[in-house]
Short mmCIF file of C-alpha atoms in Angstrom, two decimals:
data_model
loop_
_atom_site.label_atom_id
_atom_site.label_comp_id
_atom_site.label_asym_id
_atom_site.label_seq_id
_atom_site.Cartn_x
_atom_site.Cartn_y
_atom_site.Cartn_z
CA UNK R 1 0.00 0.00 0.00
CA UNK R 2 2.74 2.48 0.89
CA UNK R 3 4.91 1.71 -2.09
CA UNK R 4 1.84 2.25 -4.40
CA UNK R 5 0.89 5.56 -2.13
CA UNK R 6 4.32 6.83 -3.08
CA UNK R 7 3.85 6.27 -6.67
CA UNK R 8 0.60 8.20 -6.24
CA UNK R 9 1.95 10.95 -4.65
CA UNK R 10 5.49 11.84 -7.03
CA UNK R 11 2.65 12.36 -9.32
CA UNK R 12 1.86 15.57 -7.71
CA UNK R 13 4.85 16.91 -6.32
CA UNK R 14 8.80 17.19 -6.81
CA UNK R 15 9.64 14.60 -4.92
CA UNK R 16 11.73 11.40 -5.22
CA UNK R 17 9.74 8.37 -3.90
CA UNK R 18 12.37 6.94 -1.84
CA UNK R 19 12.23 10.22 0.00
CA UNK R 20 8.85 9.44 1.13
CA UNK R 21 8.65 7.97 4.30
CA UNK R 22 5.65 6.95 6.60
CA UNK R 23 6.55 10.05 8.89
CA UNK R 24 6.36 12.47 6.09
CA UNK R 25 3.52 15.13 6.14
CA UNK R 26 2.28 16.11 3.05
CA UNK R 27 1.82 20.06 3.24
CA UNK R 28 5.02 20.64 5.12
CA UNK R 29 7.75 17.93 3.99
CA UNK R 30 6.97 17.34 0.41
CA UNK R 31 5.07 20.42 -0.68
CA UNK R 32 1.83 19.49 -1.05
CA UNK R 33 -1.28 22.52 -2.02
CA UNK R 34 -4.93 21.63 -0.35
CA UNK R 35 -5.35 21.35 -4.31
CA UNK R 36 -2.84 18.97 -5.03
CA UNK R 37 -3.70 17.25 -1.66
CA UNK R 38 -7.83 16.47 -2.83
CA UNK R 39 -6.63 16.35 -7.15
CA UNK R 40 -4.83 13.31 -5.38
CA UNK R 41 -7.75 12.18 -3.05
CA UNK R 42 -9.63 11.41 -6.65
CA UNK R 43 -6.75 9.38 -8.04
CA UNK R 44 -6.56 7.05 -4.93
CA UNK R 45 -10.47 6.64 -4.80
CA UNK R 46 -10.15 5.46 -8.48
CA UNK R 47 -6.60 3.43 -8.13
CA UNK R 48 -7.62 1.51 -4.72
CA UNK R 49 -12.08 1.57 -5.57
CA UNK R 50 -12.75 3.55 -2.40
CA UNK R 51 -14.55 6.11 -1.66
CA UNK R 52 -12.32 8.66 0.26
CA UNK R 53 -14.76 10.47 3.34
CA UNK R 54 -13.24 14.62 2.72
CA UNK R 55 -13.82 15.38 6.55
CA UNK R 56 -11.66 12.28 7.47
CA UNK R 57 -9.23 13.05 4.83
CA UNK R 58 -8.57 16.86 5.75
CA UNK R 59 -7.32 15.37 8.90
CA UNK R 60 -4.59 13.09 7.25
CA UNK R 61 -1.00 14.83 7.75
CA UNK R 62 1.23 11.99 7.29
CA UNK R 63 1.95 9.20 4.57
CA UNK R 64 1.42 6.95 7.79
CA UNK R 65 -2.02 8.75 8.33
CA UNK R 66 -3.04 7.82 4.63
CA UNK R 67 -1.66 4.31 4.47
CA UNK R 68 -3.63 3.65 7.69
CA UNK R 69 -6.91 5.15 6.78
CA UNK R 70 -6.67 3.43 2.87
CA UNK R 71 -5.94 0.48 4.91
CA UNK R 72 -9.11 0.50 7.17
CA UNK R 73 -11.27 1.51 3.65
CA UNK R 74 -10.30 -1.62 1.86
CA UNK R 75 -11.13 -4.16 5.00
#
């Protein structure tokens, strides 16, 4: 899940994947816009056939955060 998180998320930003880590936060460490951040909430609800909840996901920070919570979508 992480792995294909982080090819998700180079898709948005300048960022090299093995930078990513599970601690990184997404506005501060790799740069991401409240734009970028929900343009990529509709890539992940079509890539992992979810359906992302937008009050739940304005609280994600981390790539930890979003690993978790796509985790707990697919059970």
């Amino acid at each position: 899940m992480l792995e294909k998180l982080k090819g998700i998320i180079v898709n948005y930003v300048e960022v090299k994947e093995d930078a990513i880590t599970p601690e990184s936060r997404f506005m501060e460490d790799l740069g991401f816009t409240s734009f970028d951040f929900m343009s990529m909430l509709g890539e992940i609800e079509d890539e992992f056939d979810v359906e992302v909840d937008q009050q739940e996901a304005a609280n994600i920070r981390t790539v930890g955060e979003a690993v978790a919570y796509l985790e707990k979508l697919a059970e």
